[in-house]
Amino acid sequence: MIRAYKFLMRPTVGQQRALGDMLKDHCSLYNGALQERRDAYRHVSRTSIKYGQQSAQLKEIRAFDPQRQGRWSFSSQQATLRRLDKAFAAFFRRVRSGDTPGYPRFRGVNWFDTVDFPKDGDGCRWDSTPHDPTTRVRFQGVGHVKVNQHRPVVGKVRTVSVKREGKRWYVVLTAEQAEPEPLSPTGSVIGIDMGIANFLADSNGEFVPNPRHGRRAAAKLEAAQQSLSRCKRRSNRRRKAVRKVADLHRKVRRRRLDHAHKTALDLVRQHDFIAHEDLRIRNMVKAPAQKPDPDQPGGFLPNGAAAKAGLNKSIADAGWGVFLTILTSKAESAGREVIAVDPRNTSRTCPECGHVAAENRPDQETFHCVGCGHQAHADTVGATNVLRAGLVRRDARQG
Ligand SMILES: [Zn+2]
């Protein structure tokens, strides 16, 4: 199974210039090869030039023009020639079927926006600085370019492309994932509620704790970041502090990933259907509670606890995002169903009698229905309601 990913790149000014030159040179290679085919086609002999012949000239072109064409990856140039070949193949196919298609056209420099690298590791390298918390991709003639990698890449990266859109630069990857092997049905369904105290609670009353040492590593990371901010610029101490922060980042990230993979695998093995809260809606509705200022009615206390909770929450959010991506991908491969539901009221609704009230939840951990007296852990109640909402959505979908 092939999957595509597209990430925004953050090239330096120098790298932007190099990327621009790369497109320009690939564009002129494309146009030059087109010119050659055109001339041959218009000649009385109606010669048609093939990709193989043009590709065979590349070595010479590069040797003749080392300052320009010689700078870039050989394979990426072959890919550009292959693109032209495709355009011609489509042209001749339409001619044969009786159409009168337009002859393949020259491209203006501003209309040539993509360079393909057919194989990771050949003229380019995805994740070229794996020991650094910042992801980079290296291109021959350009260097290591920073990437905003907003989601994990699953599987082995096959092809890499550079794409220009307006003033932005993107890297597009295709990755190959293991063929899906559907698991046999278990007849079990489950709802999950993601929390701070526990990583998640499920509708069967079970809890999955947070990654071991995750909190301690996060605290260490915070301390390291603070000591980094106190270091003088360009000092030896600062260099050391930067490395320490990077190491800790990597550690936290790896633990979180391992934990997410394991948790997702357990769920997917045991259940045919998994319902979870829609994080996007949840982030919109669950703003951190403010503390009213007793001395000043209508005012709020600027307390450190709220800021701290905000930080913990943002760390947790990042973890859940990664987890849900992994869960969805594993479920897809295994033929399981995952549904996201609107989380509103899931923590305030009684699963026994349906009574909805904020008073049903006297504190973070307790659920005690004021209508029927039902008592349970608040997160278990949340997970039960998520499961119900998920099943309703599934039934509605199946109509
Ligand atoms: Zn009740």
Coordinates of N, CA, C and O and ligand atoms in Angstrom, one line a residue, residues 349-356 360 367-375, ligand 1:
T349 N -23.1 13.2 31.0 CA -24.3 12.4 30.8 C -24.3 11.1 31.5 O -23.3 10.4 31.5
C350 N -25.4 10.8 32.2 CA -25.4 9.5 32.9 C -25.7 8.4 32.0 O -26.7 8.4 31.2
P351 N -24.8 7.3 31.9 CA -25.0 6.2 31.0 C -26.2 5.3 31.4 O -26.7 4.6 30.6
E352 N -26.7 5.4 32.7 CA -27.8 4.6 33.1 C -29.1 5.2 32.8 O -30.0 4.6 32.3
C353 N -29.3 6.5 33.1 CA -30.6 7.1 33.0 C -30.7 8.3 32.0 O -31.7 8.8 31.7
G354 N -29.5 8.7 31.5 CA -29.5 9.7 30.4 C -29.6 11.1 31.0 O -29.6 12.1 30.2
H355 N -29.5 11.3 32.3 CA -29.6 12.6 32.8 C -28.4 13.4 32.5 O -27.3 12.9 32.8
V356 N -28.5 14.6 32.0 CA -27.3 15.5 31.7 C -27.3 16.6 32.7 O -28.2 17.4 32.8
N360 N -23.5 16.1 37.9 CA -23.2 14.7 37.9 C -21.7 14.4 38.2 O -21.4 13.3 38.5
F367 N -18.0 10.3 39.0 CA -19.2 10.5 38.4 C -20.3 10.0 39.4 O -20.2 8.9 39.8
H368 N -21.3 10.9 39.7 CA -22.3 10.5 40.6 C -23.6 11.1 40.1 O -23.8 12.3 40.3
C369 N -24.5 10.3 39.5 CA -25.7 10.9 38.9 C -26.6 11.5 39.9 O -27.0 10.8 40.9
V370 N -27.0 12.7 39.8 CA -28.0 13.3 40.7 C -29.4 12.8 40.4 O -30.3 13.0 41.2
G371 N -29.6 12.2 39.2 CA -30.9 11.7 38.9 C -31.2 10.3 39.5 O -32.1 10.1 40.2
C372 N -30.2 9.3 39.2 CA -30.5 8.0 39.6 C -29.5 7.4 40.6 O -29.6 6.3 41.1
G373 N -28.5 8.2 40.9 CA -27.5 7.7 41.9 C -26.4 6.9 41.3 O -25.5 6.4 42.1
H374 N -26.4 6.6 40.0 CA -25.3 5.8 39.4 C -23.9 6.4 39.7 O -23.7 7.6 39.6
Q375 N -23.0 5.5 40.1 CA -21.6 6.0 40.5 C -20.6 5.2 39.7 O -20.7 4.0 39.5
Ligands
ZN1 ZN -28.5 8.5 36.2

